[in-house]
Coordinates of C-alpha atoms in Angstrom, one line a residue:
M1 CA 144.8 83.1 195.4
K2 CA 144.5 84.9 192.3
R3 CA 143.9 81.8 190.3
S4 CA 141.2 80.6 192.8
G5 CA 139.4 83.9 192.4
E6 CA 139.2 83.5 188.6
D7 CA 137.9 79.9 189.0
Q8 CA 135.2 81.1 191.2
D9 CA 134.1 83.8 188.7
E10 CA 134.0 81.3 185.9
Q11 CA 132.0 78.8 188.0
S12 CA 129.4 81.6 188.9
K13 CA 129.0 82.4 185.1
R14 CA 128.4 78.8 184.3
Q15 CA 125.7 78.5 187.0
K16 CA 123.9 81.6 185.7
T17 CA 124.0 80.3 182.1
A18 CA 122.6 76.9 183.2
S19 CA 119.8 78.6 185.2
R20 CA 118.5 80.5 182.1
P21 CA 115.3 79.1 180.5
P22 CA 115.6 77.5 177.0
P23 CA 114.8 79.7 174.0
T24 CA 111.3 79.6 172.4
L25 CA 110.7 77.5 169.2
G26 CA 111.8 79.2 166.0
V27 CA 113.8 82.0 167.7
R28 CA 117.4 82.0 166.8
P29 CA 119.8 82.6 169.7
S30 CA 122.2 85.5 169.5
I31 CA 125.3 83.3 170.5
P32 CA 127.1 82.2 167.3
A33 CA 127.6 78.4 167.1
V34 CA 128.6 75.8 164.6
R35 CA 125.7 74.2 162.9
P36 CA 125.7 70.5 163.8
P37 CA 125.0 67.7 161.3
T38 CA 121.4 67.1 160.1
L39 CA 118.9 65.1 162.1
G40 CA 119.5 61.4 162.0
V41 CA 123.2 61.6 160.8
R42 CA 125.8 60.5 163.2
P43 CA 129.3 62.0 163.2
P44 CA 132.1 59.7 162.0
T45 CA 133.5 57.4 164.6
G46 CA 136.7 58.2 166.3
I47 CA 136.0 61.9 166.3
R48 CA 134.7 63.6 169.4
P49 CA 133.3 67.0 169.6
P50 CA 135.6 69.4 171.5
T51 CA 134.7 70.0 175.2
G52 CA 135.6 72.6 177.7
A53 CA 135.3 76.4 177.7
T54 CA 138.3 77.0 175.6
A55 CA 137.2 74.8 172.6
L56 CA 136.2 76.4 169.3
G57 CA 132.4 76.7 168.9
A58 CA 131.7 75.4 172.4
R59 CA 128.2 76.2 173.7
P60 CA 127.3 76.7 177.4
P61 CA 125.1 74.0 179.1
G62 CA 121.4 74.2 178.1
M63 CA 121.9 75.8 174.6
R64 CA 121.0 73.8 171.4
P65 CA 122.4 74.1 167.9
V66 CA 120.8 76.6 165.4
G67 CA 118.0 75.0 163.3
M68 CA 117.2 72.2 165.7
R69 CA 114.0 71.9 167.6
P70 CA 114.0 71.6 171.4
V71 CA 114.0 67.9 172.4
L72 CA 111.3 67.1 175.0
H73 CA 111.8 63.4 175.3
Q74 CA 113.0 60.5 173.3
G75 CA 109.5 59.2 172.0
S76 CA 108.3 62.6 170.8
S77 CA 111.4 63.2 168.7
D78 CA 110.9 60.0 166.7
V79 CA 107.2 60.8 166.0
Q80 CA 108.1 64.3 164.9
R81 CA 110.8 63.0 162.6
K82 CA 108.5 60.5 161.0
I83 CA 105.9 63.2 160.4
E84 CA 108.5 65.4 158.7
L85 CA 109.6 62.6 156.5
A86 CA 106.0 61.7 155.5
K87 CA 105.3 65.4 154.6
E88 CA 108.5 65.6 152.5
Q89 CA 107.6 62.4 150.6
R90 CA 104.0 63.6 150.0
R91 CA 105.3 67.0 148.7
K92 CA 107.7 65.3 146.2
Q93 CA 104.9 63.0 145.1
L94 CA 102.6 66.0 144.3
E95 CA 105.3 67.7 142.4
Q96 CA 106.0 64.6 140.4
E97 CA 102.2 64.2 139.6
E98 CA 102.0 67.9 138.6
L99 CA 105.0 67.6 136.3
E100 CA 103.5 64.5 134.6
R101 CA 100.1 66.2 134.2
K102 CA 101.7 69.2 132.5
Q103 CA 103.7 67.0 130.1
K104 CA 100.5 65.1 129.1
E105 CA 98.7 68.3 128.4
E106 CA 101.5 69.6 126.2
E107 CA 101.7 66.3 124.4
S108 CA 97.9 66.4 123.8
I109 CA 98.0 69.9 122.4
F110 CA 101.1 69.6 120.2
K111 CA 100.5 65.9 119.3
R112 CA 100.6 65.1 115.6
D113 CA 98.5 62.5 113.9
K114 CA 101.2 60.1 112.5
T115 CA 98.6 57.7 110.9
K116 CA 97.9 60.2 108.0
E117 CA 100.1 60.4 105.0
K118 CA 102.6 63.3 105.1
G119 CA 102.7 65.9 102.3
G120 CA 100.1 67.4 100.0
L121 CA 96.7 68.4 101.5
N122 CA 97.1 66.0 104.4
I123 CA 100.1 67.9 105.9
Q124 CA 99.5 69.0 109.5
F125 CA 99.6 72.6 110.7
H126 CA 102.6 73.9 112.7
P127 CA 101.8 74.0 116.4
A128 CA 102.4 77.8 116.4
L129 CA 99.6 78.1 113.8
M130 CA 97.1 76.0 115.8
M131 CA 96.8 78.6 118.5
D132 CA 96.5 82.4 118.5
T133 CA 98.8 83.3 121.3
Q134 CA 100.2 82.0 124.6
K135 CA 97.0 83.2 126.2
A136 CA 95.1 80.6 124.3
L137 CA 97.4 77.9 125.6
A138 CA 96.9 79.2 129.1
E139 CA 93.2 79.1 128.7
A140 CA 93.3 75.6 127.4
K141 CA 95.4 74.4 130.3
K142 CA 93.0 76.1 132.7
A143 CA 89.9 74.4 131.1
A144 CA 91.6 71.0 131.2
R145 CA 92.5 71.5 134.9
M146 CA 88.9 72.5 135.7
Q147 CA 87.6 69.4 133.9
Q148 CA 89.9 67.1 135.9
K149 CA 88.6 68.6 139.1
G150 CA 85.0 68.0 138.0
Q151 CA 84.1 71.6 137.4
K152 CA 82.3 72.7 134.3
V153 CA 83.2 75.7 132.2
E154 CA 80.6 78.5 132.6
K155 CA 78.7 79.5 129.5
T156 CA 78.6 83.0 128.3
L157 CA 75.6 85.2 128.9
L158 CA 74.8 85.4 125.2
D159 CA 74.7 81.6 124.7
V160 CA 72.4 81.3 127.7
K161 CA 70.0 83.9 126.3
L162 CA 70.0 82.3 122.9
Q163 CA 69.3 78.8 124.3
D164 CA 66.5 80.2 126.5
E165 CA 64.9 81.9 123.5
R166 CA 65.1 78.7 121.4
K167 CA 63.6 76.7 124.2
K168 CA 60.7 79.1 124.4
I169 CA 60.1 78.9 120.7
N170 CA 60.6 75.1 120.4
P171 CA 61.4 73.1 123.5
Y172 CA 62.0 70.0 121.4
L173 CA 64.8 71.6 119.3
N174 CA 68.2 70.0 119.5
P175 CA 70.8 72.6 120.5
M176 CA 73.3 70.8 118.3
D177 CA 71.3 72.0 115.3
R178 CA 72.1 75.6 116.0
I179 CA 74.8 75.8 113.3
R180 CA 72.6 74.3 110.7
T181 CA 69.7 76.7 111.5
E182 CA 71.9 79.7 111.4
T183 CA 73.7 78.9 108.1
T184 CA 70.6 77.9 106.1
P185 CA 68.9 80.8 104.2
K186 CA 65.7 82.3 105.4
P187 CA 62.6 81.3 103.5
R188 CA 61.2 83.9 101.2
N189 CA 57.8 85.4 101.9
P190 CA 55.3 84.7 99.1
K191 CA 54.1 87.8 97.2
Q192 CA 50.7 89.0 98.2
L193 CA 47.9 89.2 95.6
Q194 CA 47.1 92.8 94.6
F195 CA 43.6 93.3 93.4
N196 CA 42.7 96.3 91.2
E197 CA 39.7 98.4 92.3
P198 CA 36.6 98.1 90.1
G199 CA 36.4 100.7 87.4
K200 CA 40.1 101.5 87.3
Y201 CA 40.8 100.7 83.7
I202 CA 37.4 102.1 82.6
E203 CA 38.4 105.5 83.9
L204 CA 41.7 105.3 82.0
A205 CA 39.9 104.4 78.8
E206 CA 37.5 107.4 79.2
Q207 CA 40.5 109.8 79.7
L208 CA 42.1 108.5 76.5
R209 CA 38.8 109.0 74.6
K210 CA 38.5 112.6 75.9
Q211 CA 42.1 113.4 74.8
E212 CA 41.4 112.1 71.3
Q213 CA 38.2 114.2 71.1
V214 CA 40.1 117.3 72.1
E215 CA 42.7 116.7 69.4
Q216 CA 40.1 116.2 66.8
L217 CA 38.4 119.5 67.8
K218 CA 41.7 121.3 67.5
K219 CA 42.3 119.9 64.0
Q220 CA 38.7 121.0 62.9
V221 CA 39.3 124.5 64.3
Q222 CA 42.6 124.9 62.4
A223 CA 41.0 123.7 59.2
Q224 CA 38.2 126.2 59.5
V225 CA 40.6 129.1 60.3
K226 CA 42.6 128.3 57.2
K227 CA 39.5 128.4 55.1
T228 CA 38.3 131.8 56.5
G229 CA 41.8 133.4 56.3
L230 CA 42.0 134.3 60.0
E231 CA 45.4 132.6 60.5
K232 CA 47.4 135.9 60.4
E233 CA 45.2 137.6 63.0
L234 CA 45.5 134.6 65.4
E235 CA 49.3 134.8 65.0
L236 CA 49.3 138.5 65.9
V237 CA 47.4 137.7 69.0
S238 CA 49.8 134.9 70.0
D239 CA 52.8 137.2 69.5
L240 CA 51.6 139.7 72.1
G241 CA 53.6 137.8 74.7
L242 CA 56.8 138.9 73.0
R243 CA 55.9 142.6 73.3
T244 CA 56.2 144.7 76.4
L245 CA 52.9 145.5 78.1
E246 CA 51.8 149.1 78.5
P247 CA 52.2 150.6 82.0
P248 CA 49.0 150.5 84.2
L249 CA 46.8 153.6 84.7
I250 CA 47.8 153.7 88.4
E251 CA 50.4 151.7 90.4
W252 CA 49.2 149.5 93.2
W253 CA 51.1 151.3 95.9
D254 CA 49.4 154.6 95.0
Q255 CA 45.9 153.2 94.5
K256 CA 44.7 153.7 98.1
L257 CA 46.1 157.2 98.3
V258 CA 45.2 158.6 94.9
G259 CA 42.1 156.7 93.8
E260 CA 41.2 155.4 90.4
T261 CA 43.5 157.6 88.3
Y262 CA 46.3 160.1 88.8
E263 CA 44.2 162.8 87.0
A264 CA 41.5 162.7 89.6
F265 CA 43.9 163.1 92.5
N266 CA 43.6 166.4 94.5
I267 CA 46.8 167.3 96.3
D268 CA 45.1 169.9 98.6
A269 CA 42.4 167.5 99.8
Y270 CA 43.0 165.9 103.2
N271 CA 43.1 162.1 103.2
P272 CA 42.9 160.4 106.7
L273 CA 44.7 157.3 105.4
V274 CA 47.9 159.1 104.8
E275 CA 49.2 158.7 108.3
E276 CA 48.4 155.0 108.3
L277 CA 49.7 154.2 104.8
V278 CA 52.9 156.3 104.7
T279 CA 55.6 154.7 106.9
N280 CA 59.3 154.6 107.1
M281 CA 59.3 151.1 105.6
V282 CA 60.9 150.5 102.1
Q283 CA 59.8 147.7 99.9
H284 CA 62.7 145.8 98.4
P285 CA 62.2 143.3 95.5
V286 CA 62.9 139.7 96.1
P287 CA 66.5 138.9 95.2
I288 CA 66.8 136.3 92.4
K289 CA 70.0 134.4 92.0
P290 CA 71.7 134.9 88.6
P291 CA 72.1 131.8 86.3
T292 CA 75.9 132.3 86.3
K293 CA 78.5 131.0 88.7
D294 CA 78.4 132.3 92.3
N295 CA 82.2 132.7 92.5
L296 CA 83.5 134.1 89.3
D297 CA 87.2 133.9 88.5
P298 CA 89.0 137.3 89.3
K299 CA 90.1 139.1 86.2
P300 CA 93.7 140.3 86.0
L301 CA 94.5 143.9 86.7
L302 CA 94.6 146.1 83.6
L303 CA 97.7 148.2 83.4
T304 CA 98.6 151.1 81.2
K305 CA 101.5 151.0 78.8
K306 CA 103.6 153.1 81.1
E307 CA 102.9 150.9 84.1
Q308 CA 103.7 147.7 82.0
K309 CA 107.1 149.2 81.0
K310 CA 107.9 150.1 84.6
L311 CA 107.0 146.6 85.8
R312 CA 109.1 145.0 83.1
R313 CA 112.1 147.2 84.0
Q314 CA 111.8 146.4 87.7
N315 CA 111.7 142.6 87.0
R316 CA 114.8 142.8 84.8
L317 CA 116.7 144.8 87.4
E318 CA 115.8 142.3 90.1
K319 CA 117.1 139.4 87.9
Q320 CA 120.3 141.3 87.2
R321 CA 121.0 141.9 90.9
D322 CA 120.4 138.2 91.7
K323 CA 122.8 137.2 89.0
Q324 CA 125.5 139.6 90.3
D325 CA 125.1 138.2 93.9
R326 CA 125.6 134.7 92.6
Q327 CA 128.7 135.7 90.7
R328 CA 130.1 137.4 93.9
L329 CA 129.6 134.2 95.8
G330 CA 131.3 132.1 93.2
L331 CA 128.2 130.1 92.1
L332 CA 128.3 131.5 88.6
P333 CA 131.3 132.4 86.4
P334 CA 131.7 136.1 85.6
D335 CA 130.4 137.4 82.3
E336 CA 132.8 138.2 79.5
P337 CA 133.3 141.9 78.7
R338 CA 131.1 143.2 75.9
I339 CA 133.6 144.4 73.5
T340 CA 132.7 146.8 70.6
K341 CA 134.7 148.9 68.2
Q342 CA 134.3 151.9 70.4
N343 CA 135.6 150.4 73.7
F344 CA 138.0 147.7 72.7
M345 CA 141.0 150.0 73.1
R346 CA 140.0 150.9 76.6
I347 CA 139.2 147.3 77.7
L348 CA 142.2 145.5 76.1
G349 CA 144.7 148.2 76.5
Q350 CA 148.3 146.9 75.9
E351 CA 147.1 144.0 73.8
A352 CA 145.2 146.3 71.4
V353 CA 148.3 148.4 71.0
L354 CA 150.6 145.4 70.2
A355 CA 148.2 143.7 67.7
P356 CA 145.4 146.0 66.6
S357 CA 144.4 144.0 63.5
M358 CA 144.0 140.8 65.4
V359 CA 142.0 142.5 68.2
E360 CA 139.8 144.2 65.6
Q361 CA 139.0 140.9 63.9
K362 CA 138.2 139.3 67.3
V363 CA 135.8 142.2 68.1
Q364 CA 134.0 141.8 64.8
E365 CA 133.6 138.1 65.5
Q366 CA 132.0 138.8 68.9
V367 CA 129.6 141.4 67.4
K368 CA 128.6 138.9 64.7
A369 CA 128.0 136.1 67.2
R370 CA 125.8 138.4 69.3
Q371 CA 123.7 139.4 66.3
D372 CA 123.3 135.7 65.2
K373 CA 122.2 134.7 68.7
H374 CA 119.6 137.5 68.7
L375 CA 118.2 136.4 65.4
Q376 CA 118.2 132.8 66.3
Q377 CA 116.3 133.6 69.5
I378 CA 113.6 135.5 67.5
E379 CA 113.2 132.6 65.1
E380 CA 112.8 130.1 68.0
E381 CA 110.1 132.3 69.7
K382 CA 108.2 132.8 66.4
L383 CA 104.9 130.9 66.2
T384 CA 104.3 128.5 63.4
E385 CA 101.3 128.8 61.1
E386 CA 99.3 126.2 63.0
E387 CA 100.1 127.7 66.3
R388 CA 99.1 131.2 65.1
K389 CA 95.7 129.9 63.9
E390 CA 95.2 128.1 67.3
K391 CA 96.1 131.3 69.2
K392 CA 93.6 133.3 67.1
R393 CA 90.9 130.6 67.6
R394 CA 91.6 130.5 71.4
K395 CA 91.2 134.3 71.6
L396 CA 87.7 134.1 70.0
L397 CA 86.6 131.0 72.0
E398 CA 84.2 131.9 74.8
D399 CA 82.5 130.1 77.6
T400 CA 78.8 129.7 76.9
S401 CA 78.0 127.0 79.6
Q402 CA 76.3 129.5 81.9
M403 CA 74.8 132.1 79.6
V404 CA 74.3 132.4 75.8
Q405 CA 73.5 135.6 74.0
V406 CA 71.0 135.5 71.1
C407 CA 70.3 137.9 68.3
V408 CA 67.6 137.7 65.7
Y409 CA 68.0 139.7 62.4
R410 CA 65.6 140.3 59.6
I411 CA 67.0 140.8 56.1
N412 CA 64.7 141.8 53.2
E413 CA 66.8 139.9 50.6
L414 CA 69.8 137.5 51.1
T415 CA 70.4 136.2 47.6
H416 CA 73.6 138.0 46.7
P417 CA 76.5 135.4 46.9
Q418 CA 78.9 137.9 48.5
H419 CA 76.4 138.7 51.3
R420 CA 75.7 135.0 51.8
F421 CA 79.5 134.2 52.1
K422 CA 80.1 137.0 54.6
V423 CA 77.1 136.0 56.8
N424 CA 78.2 132.3 56.9
K425 CA 82.0 132.7 57.1
N426 CA 82.0 135.3 59.9
A427 CA 79.6 133.3 62.0
Q428 CA 82.0 130.3 61.8
Q429 CA 85.1 132.4 62.5
F430 CA 83.5 134.0 65.6
N431 CA 82.4 130.5 66.9
L432 CA 78.8 131.3 66.7
T433 CA 75.9 128.9 66.2
G434 CA 72.5 129.3 64.6
V435 CA 70.7 129.3 61.3
G436 CA 70.0 131.5 58.3
L437 CA 66.5 130.9 56.9
I438 CA 66.3 132.2 53.3
C439 CA 62.6 132.6 52.2
P440 CA 61.1 134.3 49.1
E441 CA 59.4 137.0 51.2
F442 CA 62.3 137.8 53.6
S443 CA 65.2 136.1 55.4
C444 CA 65.7 135.5 59.1
V445 CA 69.2 135.0 60.7
V446 CA 69.4 133.6 64.3
V447 CA 72.9 133.6 65.9
E448 CA 74.0 132.4 69.4
G449 CA 77.3 132.8 71.1
G450 CA 79.5 134.8 73.5
P451 CA 79.4 138.5 74.0
K452 CA 82.6 139.2 72.2
G453 CA 81.7 137.3 69.0
M454 CA 78.2 138.7 69.0
R455 CA 79.5 142.2 69.2
H456 CA 81.7 141.8 66.2
Y457 CA 79.0 140.0 64.2
K458 CA 76.4 142.7 65.0
H459 CA 78.9 145.4 63.8
L460 CA 79.3 143.3 60.6
L461 CA 75.6 143.0 59.7
M462 CA 74.5 146.5 60.8
D463 CA 77.5 148.7 59.7
R464 CA 80.1 147.0 57.6
I465 CA 78.1 145.2 54.9
D466 CA 76.6 147.3 52.1
W467 CA 73.3 145.7 51.4
N468 CA 72.6 147.8 48.4
P469 CA 75.7 147.5 46.1
V470 CA 73.6 148.6 43.0
K471 CA 71.4 151.5 44.0
S472 CA 68.2 152.2 42.0
A473 CA 65.1 154.3 42.6
E474 CA 62.7 151.7 41.3
K475 CA 63.8 148.8 43.5
I476 CA 63.0 148.5 47.1
P477 CA 66.1 149.0 49.2
N478 CA 67.6 146.0 50.9
E479 CA 67.8 146.5 54.7
C480 CA 69.0 144.5 57.8
H481 CA 67.2 145.1 61.1
L482 CA 67.9 143.8 64.6
V483 CA 64.6 142.3 65.7
W484 CA 65.4 140.9 69.1
E485 CA 68.5 140.7 71.4
G486 CA 68.6 138.8 74.7
Q487 CA 70.1 136.0 76.8
V488 CA 69.1 132.4 77.2
Q489 CA 70.5 129.6 79.4
K490 CA 71.3 126.9 76.8
Q491 CA 72.2 126.8 73.1
T492 CA 69.6 125.5 70.6
F493 CA 71.9 125.0 67.6
Y494 CA 75.2 123.2 67.3
Y495 CA 76.6 125.0 64.3
F496 CA 75.8 127.8 61.8
K497 CA 74.3 127.0 58.4
L498 CA 72.3 128.8 55.7
R499 CA 69.1 127.0 54.6
N500 CA 66.8 127.6 51.6
F501 CA 63.0 127.1 52.0
D502 CA 60.3 127.5 49.4
S503 CA 57.6 128.8 51.8
E504 CA 57.0 130.3 55.2
E505 CA 55.3 127.1 56.5
A506 CA 58.5 125.2 55.9
C507 CA 60.6 127.8 57.9
R508 CA 58.0 127.8 60.7
T509 CA 58.0 123.9 60.9
F510 CA 61.8 123.8 61.0
L511 CA 61.9 126.2 64.0
E512 CA 59.0 124.4 65.7
D513 CA 61.1 121.3 65.8
K514 CA 63.9 123.2 67.5
G515 CA 61.4 124.8 70.0
V516 CA 62.2 128.4 69.0
V517 CA 59.2 129.2 66.7
H518 CA 58.8 132.6 68.5
Y519 CA 61.9 133.8 66.7
W520 CA 60.1 133.4 63.3
N521 CA 57.0 135.1 64.6
A522 CA 58.9 138.1 65.9
C523 CA 60.6 138.5 62.5
K524 CA 57.4 138.1 60.6
H525 CA 55.5 140.8 62.5
F526 CA 58.4 143.2 62.9
V527 CA 57.7 146.8 61.8
S528 CA 60.7 149.1 61.3
S529 CA 60.6 152.5 62.9

């Protein structure tokens, strides 16, 4: 009975399984099963699939193997199988065609021309040099694919615009001639004819004639002045520009308040313009930039002798402390003790007691070595004769690129050889430039240079030189006067030299060529106080 009950339960399960609907297409059943052989392949003969509920991998009735489509009827399964086979063959054929096409493209890109001779200038480029990057290869493949499909590569917007413009200009122009037209040079425009206005050269000729007439009149006037003897008076008038003008009778800022002169001004009288003219405003002169550099180099701080000694002592102490620190760290060896005759007994101790003569000789050698080292150091630091001269010249050398000081001296007589030597030699030693004009009537000395040299030279001419070595009551005393002292922007002379002239006209002509004739005029009309 028990066995029959189990058979009934199993039979009821089979009926339920058979009554279930078949699964939808493409949905995998949850019951694991062994995958059967592929479609169209029969199992080997003599082998039967296991049957019954207890066989491994058995499936209930109505279930199909995984990966197999549901079978509707015998005819539809054959048609479906043929369709699948045709699709598979077409897919393989397309893959084969695509593979062959890619091979042809690569061969066309990397193909070498074997007909040309190898070597020399006919050698072919390496394929890696025939393209820029892999991007160029991909673009070439894409262009070839688009040409096979019958599609044309789109032109860029710039090329289209250029072609449209060319068609507008010349519709019959061949677009292939674009390279030739762009590389050929542009034609030159012919020069236009320039016509002169009538009367242009006639006016220029008239201007030249007028200039010649003016020059002739000047020469005639000068000749008449020389005949009449008015040359000196005209020179006096021309030299007024060198003298300072007298102050005006009344300043312009007081003219409205005072009147014509200060003497006629009445303080007690009421003036209604006072409240309008007198304000809290102050008039400042217009600032003028100096001809020197804007940013001058700072000068070093001037120290007294006591401050210099203190600074030197502090520097030496700092160096000594640094040396001691290095010796403590072991970077430098310790100094030997400075032994003298006074302290060798205290320093050497027992050794000095045992051999005093030997120790004394050793001390004398050390003292002598220190003295020789000191003298040798002095000799090394001593300047040679050339270095001493160069140092002295460098001290007297001054910068005259921005400003030059000028002094003009008048000497009654410069014939004494001692005076001539001092005037010439000191100007060269102080790096001064200029000229000494020696004339029968008087002598004029013009010097240019820096402030330091000019100060020493002025002291020489005005104080140190005795211009009257032989004094006599009958002879006019020889004197030296400073006529003018000032500053100019550039030097006129390149060196200092004394020159002898026979007349004043020769001196005047010499300075006219240099552009400083006013120096001679100032000396000529100078009157000592």
